[in-house]
């Protein structure tokens, strides 16, 4: 990163009302799912964030049923961060039967592979930024 402005390909312009800067217009990268979740919310300029679709992994257990393991997405707050980052939520807590552990371990391997794919895409997008 050399501190120069991002050169991510943009596809549309959005304007959000912010608490600290009034209406702020900005361009969205092609991978951004939109800002409907931020419209009408009390956000500041630095809270404006582009998000990609979520990538998930889960495990179906006998003890608890379907349990989320991972949620990850590319995220970029263009007024705060120079490059896209990876937002990660890992969530798996429980006491499992020994027979379930193979499934849990498989879900963790799937989650790891998906997380690595999201990170690789974020790194690819950084090439457009630098």
mmCIF file of N, CA and C in Angstrom:
data_model
loop_
_atom_site.group_PDB
_atom_site.id
_atom_site.type_symbol
_atom_site.label_atom_id
_atom_site.label_comp_id
_atom_site.label_asym_id
_atom_site.label_seq_id
_atom_site.Cartn_x
_atom_site.Cartn_y
_atom_site.Cartn_z
ATOM 1 N N UNK A 1 0.838 -1.182 0.000
ATOM 2 C CA UNK A 1 0.000 0.000 0.000
ATOM 3 C C UNK A 1 0.878 1.238 0.000
ATOM 4 N N UNK A 2 0.572 2.133 -0.885
ATOM 5 C CA UNK A 2 1.397 3.329 -0.968
ATOM 6 C C UNK A 2 0.635 4.595 -0.612
ATOM 7 N N UNK A 3 -0.621 4.452 -0.112
ATOM 8 C CA UNK A 3 -1.380 5.616 0.310
ATOM 9 C C UNK A 3 -2.111 6.320 -0.815
ATOM 10 N N UNK A 4 -2.015 5.816 -2.051
ATOM 11 C CA UNK A 4 -2.736 6.439 -3.147
ATOM 12 C C UNK A 4 -4.204 6.011 -3.093
ATOM 13 N N UNK A 5 -5.098 6.800 -3.680
ATOM 14 C CA UNK A 5 -6.520 6.461 -3.650
ATOM 15 C C UNK A 5 -6.785 5.131 -4.353
ATOM 16 N N UNK A 6 -7.823 4.420 -3.932
ATOM 17 C CA UNK A 6 -8.161 3.135 -4.534
ATOM 18 C C UNK A 6 -8.545 3.276 -6.000
ATOM 19 N N UNK A 7 -8.260 2.231 -6.767
ATOM 20 C CA UNK A 7 -8.669 2.175 -8.167
ATOM 21 C C UNK A 7 -9.542 0.957 -8.411
ATOM 22 N N UNK A 8 -10.422 0.638 -7.482
ATOM 23 C CA UNK A 8 -11.331 -0.485 -7.636
ATOM 24 C C UNK A 8 -12.385 -0.109 -8.667
ATOM 25 N N UNK A 9 -12.693 -1.001 -9.617
ATOM 26 C CA UNK A 9 -13.738 -0.688 -10.598
ATOM 27 C C UNK A 9 -15.077 -0.437 -9.897
ATOM 28 N N UNK A 10 -15.679 0.699 -10.171
ATOM 29 C CA UNK A 10 -16.938 1.072 -9.534
ATOM 30 C C UNK A 10 -18.080 0.938 -10.541
ATOM 31 N N UNK A 11 -19.272 0.601 -10.037
ATOM 32 C CA UNK A 11 -20.381 0.378 -10.952
ATOM 33 C C UNK A 11 -21.583 1.277 -10.710
ATOM 34 N N UNK A 12 -21.725 1.847 -9.526
ATOM 35 C CA UNK A 12 -22.871 2.706 -9.267
ATOM 36 C C UNK A 12 -22.529 3.695 -8.161
ATOM 37 N N UNK A 13 -23.258 4.809 -8.160
ATOM 38 C CA UNK A 13 -23.066 5.826 -7.132
ATOM 39 C C UNK A 13 -24.240 5.768 -6.163
ATOM 40 N N UNK A 14 -23.931 5.868 -4.876
ATOM 41 C CA UNK A 14 -24.922 5.829 -3.802
ATOM 42 C C UNK A 14 -24.740 7.081 -2.960
ATOM 43 N N UNK A 15 -25.827 7.616 -2.433
ATOM 44 C CA UNK A 15 -25.763 8.737 -1.501
ATOM 45 C C UNK A 15 -26.445 8.321 -0.206
ATOM 46 N N UNK A 16 -25.744 8.470 0.909
ATOM 47 C CA UNK A 16 -26.306 8.189 2.226
ATOM 48 C C UNK A 16 -26.267 9.448 3.070
ATOM 49 N N UNK A 17 -27.313 9.654 3.865
ATOM 50 C CA UNK A 17 -27.313 10.743 4.844
ATOM 51 C C UNK A 17 -26.528 10.275 6.058
ATOM 52 N N UNK A 18 -25.540 11.064 6.457
ATOM 53 C CA UNK A 18 -24.726 10.706 7.612
ATOM 54 C C UNK A 18 -24.929 11.716 8.729
ATOM 55 N N UNK A 19 -24.638 11.283 9.936
ATOM 56 C CA UNK A 19 -24.774 12.159 11.099
ATOM 57 C C UNK A 19 -23.750 13.283 11.105
ATOM 58 N N UNK A 20 -22.548 12.986 10.651
ATOM 59 C CA UNK A 20 -21.450 13.938 10.793
ATOM 60 C C UNK A 20 -21.113 14.730 9.534
ATOM 61 N N UNK A 21 -21.535 14.239 8.356
ATOM 62 C CA UNK A 21 -21.155 14.912 7.111
ATOM 63 C C UNK A 21 -22.330 15.205 6.190
ATOM 64 N N UNK A 22 -23.539 14.987 6.672
ATOM 65 C CA UNK A 22 -24.697 15.201 5.815
ATOM 66 C C UNK A 22 -24.747 14.168 4.712
ATOM 67 N N UNK A 23 -25.306 14.489 3.547
ATOM 68 C CA UNK A 23 -25.345 13.532 2.440
ATOM 69 C C UNK A 23 -23.933 13.275 1.903
ATOM 70 N N UNK A 24 -23.587 12.008 1.803
ATOM 71 C CA UNK A 24 -22.277 11.604 1.280
ATOM 72 C C UNK A 24 -22.519 10.710 0.069
ATOM 73 N N UNK A 25 -21.973 11.093 -1.079
ATOM 74 C CA UNK A 25 -22.067 10.285 -2.295
ATOM 75 C C UNK A 25 -20.751 9.549 -2.497
ATOM 76 N N UNK A 26 -20.860 8.307 -2.924
ATOM 77 C CA UNK A 26 -19.669 7.485 -3.142
ATOM 78 C C UNK A 26 -20.000 6.418 -4.167
ATOM 79 N N UNK A 27 -18.977 5.880 -4.780
ATOM 80 C CA UNK A 27 -19.142 4.828 -5.780
ATOM 81 C C UNK A 27 -18.971 3.467 -5.126
ATOM 82 N N UNK A 28 -19.748 2.505 -5.598
ATOM 83 C CA UNK A 28 -19.685 1.141 -5.068
ATOM 84 C C UNK A 28 -18.895 0.243 -6.014
ATOM 85 N N UNK A 29 -18.071 -0.637 -5.456
ATOM 86 C CA UNK A 29 -17.396 -1.624 -6.299
ATOM 87 C C UNK A 29 -18.408 -2.662 -6.789
ATOM 88 N N UNK A 30 -18.069 -3.356 -7.841
ATOM 89 C CA UNK A 30 -18.974 -4.325 -8.461
ATOM 90 C C UNK A 30 -19.414 -5.416 -7.485
ATOM 91 N N UNK A 31 -18.585 -5.765 -6.519
ATOM 92 C CA UNK A 31 -18.907 -6.858 -5.601
ATOM 93 C C UNK A 31 -19.776 -6.429 -4.427
ATOM 94 N N UNK A 32 -20.050 -5.149 -4.278
ATOM 95 C CA UNK A 32 -20.854 -4.642 -3.159
ATOM 96 C C UNK A 32 -22.315 -5.035 -3.336
ATOM 97 N N UNK A 33 -22.946 -5.554 -2.292
ATOM 98 C CA UNK A 33 -24.343 -5.992 -2.361
ATOM 99 C C UNK A 33 -25.323 -4.837 -2.213
ATOM 100 N N UNK A 34 -24.847 -3.642 -1.964
ATOM 101 C CA UNK A 34 -25.710 -2.482 -1.809
ATOM 102 C C UNK A 34 -25.681 -1.943 -0.391
ATOM 103 N N UNK A 35 -26.390 -0.863 -0.185
ATOM 104 C CA UNK A 35 -26.349 -0.176 1.109
ATOM 105 C C UNK A 35 -27.724 -0.013 1.729
ATOM 106 N N UNK A 36 -28.684 -0.826 1.305
ATOM 107 C CA UNK A 36 -30.016 -0.763 1.865
ATOM 108 C C UNK A 36 -30.016 -0.907 3.376
ATOM 109 N N UNK A 37 -29.111 -1.686 3.890
ATOM 110 C CA UNK A 37 -28.998 -1.909 5.338
ATOM 111 C C UNK A 37 -28.460 -0.676 6.061
ATOM 112 N N UNK A 38 -27.889 0.289 5.334
ATOM 113 C CA UNK A 38 -27.374 1.510 5.955
ATOM 114 C C UNK A 38 -28.280 2.720 5.683
ATOM 115 N N UNK A 39 -29.206 2.588 4.736
ATOM 116 C CA UNK A 39 -30.106 3.699 4.425
ATOM 117 C C UNK A 39 -31.051 3.922 5.598
ATOM 118 N N UNK A 40 -31.187 5.158 6.023
ATOM 119 C CA UNK A 40 -32.067 5.489 7.133
ATOM 120 C C UNK A 40 -31.493 5.163 8.503
ATOM 121 N N UNK A 41 -30.335 4.538 8.535
ATOM 122 C CA UNK A 41 -29.678 4.226 9.811
ATOM 123 C C UNK A 41 -28.877 5.444 10.256
ATOM 124 N N UNK A 42 -28.531 5.468 11.501
ATOM 125 C CA UNK A 42 -27.710 6.571 12.008
ATOM 126 C C UNK A 42 -26.249 6.182 11.836
ATOM 127 N N UNK A 43 -25.700 6.525 10.677
ATOM 128 C CA UNK A 43 -24.315 6.203 10.371
ATOM 129 C C UNK A 43 -23.516 7.480 10.197
ATOM 130 N N UNK A 44 -22.250 7.374 10.515
ATOM 131 C CA UNK A 44 -21.313 8.443 10.219
ATOM 132 C C UNK A 44 -20.609 8.134 8.910
ATOM 133 N N UNK A 45 -19.907 9.092 8.379
ATOM 134 C CA UNK A 45 -19.178 8.902 7.117
ATOM 135 C C UNK A 45 -18.229 7.710 7.209
ATOM 136 N N UNK A 46 -17.536 7.561 8.342
ATOM 137 C CA UNK A 46 -16.583 6.474 8.503
ATOM 138 C C UNK A 46 -17.246 5.117 8.697
ATOM 139 N N UNK A 47 -18.575 5.107 8.921
ATOM 140 C CA UNK A 47 -19.309 3.846 9.073
ATOM 141 C C UNK A 47 -19.750 3.271 7.732
ATOM 142 N N UNK A 48 -19.649 4.037 6.672
ATOM 143 C CA UNK A 48 -20.073 3.554 5.356
ATOM 144 C C UNK A 48 -19.180 2.385 4.967
ATOM 145 N N UNK A 49 -19.822 1.261 4.667
ATOM 146 C CA UNK A 49 -19.083 0.026 4.416
ATOM 147 C C UNK A 49 -19.671 -0.715 3.223
ATOM 148 N N UNK A 50 -18.804 -1.133 2.311
ATOM 149 C CA UNK A 50 -19.190 -2.030 1.222
ATOM 150 C C UNK A 50 -19.053 -3.458 1.734
ATOM 151 N N UNK A 51 -20.057 -4.298 1.476
ATOM 152 C CA UNK A 51 -20.000 -5.710 1.855
ATOM 153 C C UNK A 51 -20.300 -6.580 0.653
ATOM 154 N N UNK A 52 -19.617 -7.713 0.576
ATOM 155 C CA UNK A 52 -19.907 -8.702 -0.462
ATOM 156 C C UNK A 52 -20.971 -9.669 0.067
ATOM 157 N N UNK A 53 -21.365 -10.597 -0.763
ATOM 158 C CA UNK A 53 -22.250 -11.658 -0.293
ATOM 159 C C UNK A 53 -21.531 -12.435 0.812
ATOM 160 N N UNK A 54 -22.308 -13.046 1.686
ATOM 161 C CA UNK A 54 -21.732 -13.826 2.777
ATOM 162 C C UNK A 54 -21.431 -15.240 2.304
ATOM 163 N N UNK A 55 -20.331 -15.762 2.782
ATOM 164 C CA UNK A 55 -19.960 -17.154 2.570
ATOM 165 C C UNK A 55 -20.139 -17.840 3.914
ATOM 166 N N UNK A 56 -20.791 -18.994 3.903
ATOM 167 C CA UNK A 56 -21.093 -19.663 5.169
ATOM 168 C C UNK A 56 -20.626 -21.110 5.153
ATOM 169 N N UNK A 57 -20.478 -21.660 6.348
ATOM 170 C CA UNK A 57 -20.258 -23.082 6.541
ATOM 171 C C UNK A 57 -21.023 -23.479 7.797
ATOM 172 N N UNK A 58 -21.548 -24.698 7.793
ATOM 173 C CA UNK A 58 -22.335 -25.173 8.929
ATOM 174 C C UNK A 58 -22.097 -26.669 9.098
ATOM 175 N N UNK A 59 -22.536 -27.193 10.224
ATOM 176 C CA UNK A 59 -22.465 -28.629 10.478
ATOM 177 C C UNK A 59 -23.827 -29.078 11.005
ATOM 178 N N UNK A 60 -24.280 -30.227 10.524
ATOM 179 C CA UNK A 60 -25.538 -30.803 10.989
ATOM 180 C C UNK A 60 -25.193 -31.852 12.045
ATOM 181 N N UNK A 61 -25.590 -31.593 13.273
ATOM 182 C CA UNK A 61 -25.240 -32.490 14.376
ATOM 183 C C UNK A 61 -26.478 -33.177 14.934
ATOM 184 N N UNK A 62 -26.272 -34.338 15.489
ATOM 185 C CA UNK A 62 -27.347 -35.060 16.164
ATOM 186 C C UNK A 62 -27.734 -34.326 17.452
ATOM 187 N N UNK A 63 -26.751 -33.777 18.133
ATOM 188 C CA UNK A 63 -26.985 -33.139 19.434
ATOM 189 C C UNK A 63 -27.731 -31.819 19.330
ATOM 190 N N UNK A 64 -27.411 -30.996 18.312
ATOM 191 C CA UNK A 64 -27.946 -29.641 18.248
ATOM 192 C C UNK A 64 -28.643 -29.307 16.935
ATOM 193 N N UNK A 65 -28.652 -30.198 15.990
ATOM 194 C CA UNK A 65 -29.189 -29.890 14.669
ATOM 195 C C UNK A 65 -28.175 -29.089 13.864
ATOM 196 N N UNK A 66 -28.672 -28.288 12.929
ATOM 197 C CA UNK A 66 -27.787 -27.500 12.069
ATOM 198 C C UNK A 66 -27.186 -26.348 12.858
ATOM 199 N N UNK A 67 -25.866 -26.284 12.866
ATOM 200 C CA UNK A 67 -25.155 -25.242 13.627
ATOM 201 C C UNK A 67 -24.241 -24.450 12.699
ATOM 202 N N UNK A 68 -24.308 -23.123 12.756
ATOM 203 C CA UNK A 68 -23.376 -22.318 11.958
ATOM 204 C C UNK A 68 -21.956 -22.476 12.488
ATOM 205 N N UNK A 69 -21.011 -22.484 11.567
ATOM 206 C CA UNK A 69 -19.593 -22.570 11.923
ATOM 207 C C UNK A 69 -18.880 -21.289 11.518
ATOM 208 N N UNK A 70 -19.203 -20.790 10.323
ATOM 209 C CA UNK A 70 -18.468 -19.653 9.761
ATOM 210 C C UNK A 70 -19.403 -18.770 8.949
ATOM 211 N N UNK A 71 -19.212 -17.481 9.074
ATOM 212 C CA UNK A 71 -19.756 -16.491 8.148
ATOM 213 C C UNK A 71 -18.608 -15.547 7.818
ATOM 214 N N UNK A 72 -18.373 -15.343 6.530
ATOM 215 C CA UNK A 72 -17.277 -14.454 6.112
ATOM 216 C C UNK A 72 -17.732 -13.660 4.896
ATOM 217 N N UNK A 73 -17.172 -12.481 4.749
ATOM 218 C CA UNK A 73 -17.465 -11.647 3.591
ATOM 219 C C UNK A 73 -16.327 -10.651 3.407
ATOM 220 N N UNK A 74 -16.249 -10.123 2.206
ATOM 221 C CA UNK A 74 -15.325 -9.034 1.950
ATOM 222 C C UNK A 74 -16.004 -7.762 2.428
ATOM 223 N N UNK A 75 -15.254 -6.918 3.093
ATOM 224 C CA UNK A 75 -15.786 -5.689 3.663
ATOM 225 C C UNK A 75 -14.772 -4.575 3.434
ATOM 226 N N UNK A 76 -15.306 -3.391 3.116
ATOM 227 C CA UNK A 76 -14.401 -2.258 2.888
ATOM 228 C C UNK A 76 -15.093 -0.966 3.276
ATOM 229 N N UNK A 77 -14.544 -0.287 4.244
ATOM 230 C CA UNK A 77 -14.998 1.047 4.648
ATOM 231 C C UNK A 77 -14.085 2.040 3.940
ATOM 232 N N UNK A 78 -14.488 2.552 2.768
ATOM 233 C CA UNK A 78 -13.570 3.310 1.916
ATOM 234 C C UNK A 78 -13.072 4.621 2.510
ATOM 235 N N UNK A 79 -13.775 5.161 3.507
ATOM 236 C CA UNK A 79 -13.320 6.411 4.112
ATOM 237 C C UNK A 79 -12.387 6.171 5.295
ATOM 238 N N UNK A 80 -12.156 4.883 5.620
ATOM 239 C CA UNK A 80 -11.316 4.523 6.761
ATOM 240 C C UNK A 80 -10.169 3.598 6.348
ATOM 241 N N UNK A 81 -10.472 2.651 5.461
ATOM 242 C CA UNK A 81 -9.504 1.615 5.093
ATOM 243 C C UNK A 81 -9.012 1.829 3.666
ATOM 244 N N UNK A 82 -7.741 1.540 3.448
ATOM 245 C CA UNK A 82 -7.172 1.694 2.106
ATOM 246 C C UNK A 82 -7.574 0.563 1.176
ATOM 247 N N UNK A 83 -7.819 -0.632 1.730
ATOM 248 C CA UNK A 83 -8.089 -1.809 0.909
ATOM 249 C C UNK A 83 -9.216 -2.638 1.525
ATOM 250 N N UNK A 84 -9.855 -3.480 0.716
ATOM 251 C CA UNK A 84 -10.859 -4.397 1.259
ATOM 252 C C UNK A 84 -10.234 -5.368 2.270
ATOM 253 N N UNK A 85 -11.055 -5.719 3.254
ATOM 254 C CA UNK A 85 -10.633 -6.648 4.302
ATOM 255 C C UNK A 85 -11.590 -7.836 4.318
ATOM 256 N N UNK A 86 -11.356 -8.787 5.196
ATOM 257 C CA UNK A 86 -12.237 -9.938 5.336
ATOM 258 C C UNK A 86 -12.878 -9.891 6.713
ATOM 259 N N UNK A 87 -14.205 -9.824 6.737
ATOM 260 C CA UNK A 87 -14.951 -9.866 7.998
ATOM 261 C C UNK A 87 -15.271 -11.330 8.289
ATOM 262 N N UNK A 88 -14.946 -11.788 9.498
ATOM 263 C CA UNK A 88 -15.070 -13.196 9.845
ATOM 264 C C UNK A 88 -15.846 -13.355 11.149
ATOM 265 N N UNK A 89 -16.804 -14.271 11.135
ATOM 266 C CA UNK A 89 -17.490 -14.689 12.356
ATOM 267 C C UNK A 89 -17.357 -16.204 12.436
ATOM 268 N N UNK A 90 -16.743 -16.693 13.500
ATOM 269 C CA UNK A 90 -16.619 -18.119 13.742
ATOM 270 C C UNK A 90 -17.467 -18.422 14.969
ATOM 271 N N UNK A 91 -18.379 -19.396 14.832
ATOM 272 C CA UNK A 91 -19.324 -19.646 15.908
ATOM 273 C C UNK A 91 -19.629 -21.130 16.001
ATOM 274 N N UNK A 92 -19.020 -21.796 16.939
ATOM 275 C CA UNK A 92 -19.324 -23.204 17.174
ATOM 276 C C UNK A 92 -19.000 -23.513 18.624
ATOM 277 N N UNK A 93 -20.033 -23.762 19.386
ATOM 278 C CA UNK A 93 -19.863 -24.087 20.794
ATOM 279 C C UNK A 93 -20.794 -25.242 21.118
ATOM 280 N N UNK A 94 -20.302 -26.238 21.805
ATOM 281 C CA UNK A 94 -21.177 -27.331 22.212
ATOM 282 C C UNK A 94 -20.389 -28.508 22.722
ATOM 283 N N UNK A 95 -21.087 -29.367 23.416
ATOM 284 C CA UNK A 95 -20.545 -30.660 23.844
ATOM 285 C C UNK A 95 -21.137 -31.702 22.908
ATOM 286 N N UNK A 96 -20.294 -32.345 22.123
ATOM 287 C CA UNK A 96 -20.746 -33.255 21.078
ATOM 288 C C UNK A 96 -20.454 -34.700 21.447
ATOM 289 N N UNK A 97 -21.270 -35.580 20.918
ATOM 290 C CA UNK A 97 -20.973 -37.009 21.022
ATOM 291 C C UNK A 97 -19.718 -37.275 20.203
ATOM 292 N N UNK A 98 -18.939 -38.228 20.638
ATOM 293 C CA UNK A 98 -17.687 -38.539 19.942
ATOM 294 C C UNK A 98 -17.932 -38.875 18.473
ATOM 295 N N UNK A 99 -19.064 -39.511 18.183
ATOM 296 C CA UNK A 99 -19.380 -39.890 16.809
ATOM 297 C C UNK A 99 -19.632 -38.669 15.911
ATOM 298 N N UNK A 100 -19.948 -37.547 16.496
ATOM 299 C CA UNK A 100 -20.227 -36.335 15.719
ATOM 300 C C UNK A 100 -18.978 -35.552 15.336
ATOM 301 N N UNK A 101 -17.874 -35.857 15.974
ATOM 302 C CA UNK A 101 -16.667 -35.043 15.793
ATOM 303 C C UNK A 101 -16.130 -35.105 14.371
ATOM 304 N N UNK A 102 -16.271 -36.231 13.697
ATOM 305 C CA UNK A 102 -15.810 -36.305 12.301
ATOM 306 C C UNK A 102 -16.570 -35.276 11.454
ATOM 307 N N UNK A 103 -17.873 -35.135 11.677
ATOM 308 C CA UNK A 103 -18.658 -34.140 10.949
ATOM 309 C C UNK A 103 -18.268 -32.724 11.319
ATOM 310 N N UNK A 104 -18.015 -32.506 12.597
ATOM 311 C CA UNK A 104 -17.582 -31.181 13.053
ATOM 312 C C UNK A 104 -16.229 -30.839 12.429
ATOM 313 N N UNK A 105 -15.315 -31.783 12.446
ATOM 314 C CA UNK A 105 -13.990 -31.548 11.854
ATOM 315 C C UNK A 105 -14.104 -31.274 10.357
ATOM 316 N N UNK A 106 -14.982 -32.001 9.675
ATOM 317 C CA UNK A 106 -15.192 -31.769 8.244
ATOM 318 C C UNK A 106 -15.742 -30.375 7.982
ATOM 319 N N UNK A 107 -16.671 -29.936 8.824
ATOM 320 C CA UNK A 107 -17.224 -28.589 8.678
ATOM 321 C C UNK A 107 -16.152 -27.536 8.916
ATOM 322 N N UNK A 108 -15.259 -27.783 9.857
ATOM 323 C CA UNK A 108 -14.165 -26.836 10.106
ATOM 324 C C UNK A 108 -13.206 -26.783 8.919
ATOM 325 N N UNK A 109 -12.949 -27.939 8.287
ATOM 326 C CA UNK A 109 -12.098 -27.937 7.088
ATOM 327 C C UNK A 109 -12.781 -27.177 5.946
ATOM 328 N N UNK A 110 -14.085 -27.386 5.785
ATOM 329 C CA UNK A 110 -14.842 -26.654 4.769
ATOM 330 C C UNK A 110 -14.795 -25.163 5.056
ATOM 331 N N UNK A 111 -14.994 -24.808 6.322
ATOM 332 C CA UNK A 111 -14.945 -23.394 6.711
ATOM 333 C C UNK A 111 -13.583 -22.800 6.406
ATOM 334 N N UNK A 112 -12.518 -23.531 6.708
ATOM 335 C CA UNK A 112 -11.163 -23.034 6.444
ATOM 336 C C UNK A 112 -10.952 -22.806 4.946
ATOM 337 N N UNK A 113 -11.397 -23.739 4.121
ATOM 338 C CA UNK A 113 -11.229 -23.602 2.675
ATOM 339 C C UNK A 113 -12.013 -22.397 2.152
ATOM 340 N N UNK A 114 -13.233 -22.226 2.647
ATOM 341 C CA UNK A 114 -14.042 -21.091 2.198
ATOM 342 C C UNK A 114 -13.434 -19.766 2.654
ATOM 343 N N UNK A 115 -12.907 -19.751 3.860
ATOM 344 C CA UNK A 115 -12.266 -18.546 4.373
ATOM 345 C C UNK A 115 -11.032 -18.195 3.547
ATOM 346 N N UNK A 116 -10.259 -19.191 3.188
ATOM 347 C CA UNK A 116 -9.087 -18.951 2.343
ATOM 348 C C UNK A 116 -9.505 -18.417 0.971
ATOM 349 N N UNK A 117 -10.619 -18.901 0.429
ATOM 350 C CA UNK A 117 -11.106 -18.397 -0.862
ATOM 351 C C UNK A 117 -11.539 -16.935 -0.771
ATOM 352 N N UNK A 118 -12.214 -16.576 0.309
ATOM 353 C CA UNK A 118 -12.619 -15.180 0.492
ATOM 354 C C UNK A 118 -11.380 -14.295 0.619
ATOM 355 N N UNK A 119 -10.398 -14.766 1.372
ATOM 356 C CA UNK A 119 -9.157 -13.990 1.531
ATOM 357 C C UNK A 119 -8.430 -13.836 0.196
ATOM 358 N N UNK A 120 -8.402 -14.888 -0.605
ATOM 359 C CA UNK A 120 -7.750 -14.803 -1.917
ATOM 360 C C UNK A 120 -8.462 -13.777 -2.799
ATOM 361 N N UNK A 121 -9.788 -13.736 -2.734
ATOM 362 C CA UNK A 121 -10.531 -12.746 -3.518
ATOM 363 C C UNK A 121 -10.246 -11.334 -3.011
ATOM 364 N N UNK A 122 -10.176 -11.162 -1.698
ATOM 365 C CA UNK A 122 -9.844 -9.833 -1.149
ATOM 366 C C UNK A 122 -8.450 -9.407 -1.603
ATOM 367 N N UNK A 123 -7.512 -10.327 -1.625
ATOM 368 C CA UNK A 123 -6.159 -10.002 -2.095
ATOM 369 C C UNK A 123 -6.176 -9.648 -3.585
ATOM 370 N N UNK A 124 -6.978 -10.367 -4.351
ATOM 371 C CA UNK A 124 -7.086 -10.056 -5.788
ATOM 372 C C UNK A 124 -7.647 -8.636 -5.965
ATOM 373 N N UNK A 125 -8.658 -8.302 -5.164
ATOM 374 C CA UNK A 125 -9.239 -6.965 -5.254
ATOM 375 C C UNK A 125 -8.241 -5.890 -4.838
ATOM 376 N N UNK A 126 -7.337 -6.206 -3.938
ATOM 377 C CA UNK A 126 -6.312 -5.241 -3.534
ATOM 378 C C UNK A 126 -5.434 -4.860 -4.714
ATOM 379 N N UNK A 127 -5.255 -5.764 -5.646
ATOM 380 C CA UNK A 127 -4.481 -5.453 -6.841
ATOM 381 C C UNK A 127 -5.101 -4.290 -7.600
ATOM 382 N N UNK A 128 -6.437 -4.157 -7.504
ATOM 383 C CA UNK A 128 -7.113 -3.026 -8.133
ATOM 384 C C UNK A 128 -6.955 -1.752 -7.355
ATOM 385 N N UNK A 129 -6.577 -1.878 -6.076
ATOM 386 C CA UNK A 129 -6.467 -0.713 -5.190
ATOM 387 C C UNK A 129 -5.075 -0.112 -5.257
ATOM 388 N N UNK A 130 -4.071 -0.939 -5.292
ATOM 389 C CA UNK A 130 -2.690 -0.458 -5.191
ATOM 390 C C UNK A 130 -2.194 0.171 -6.469
#
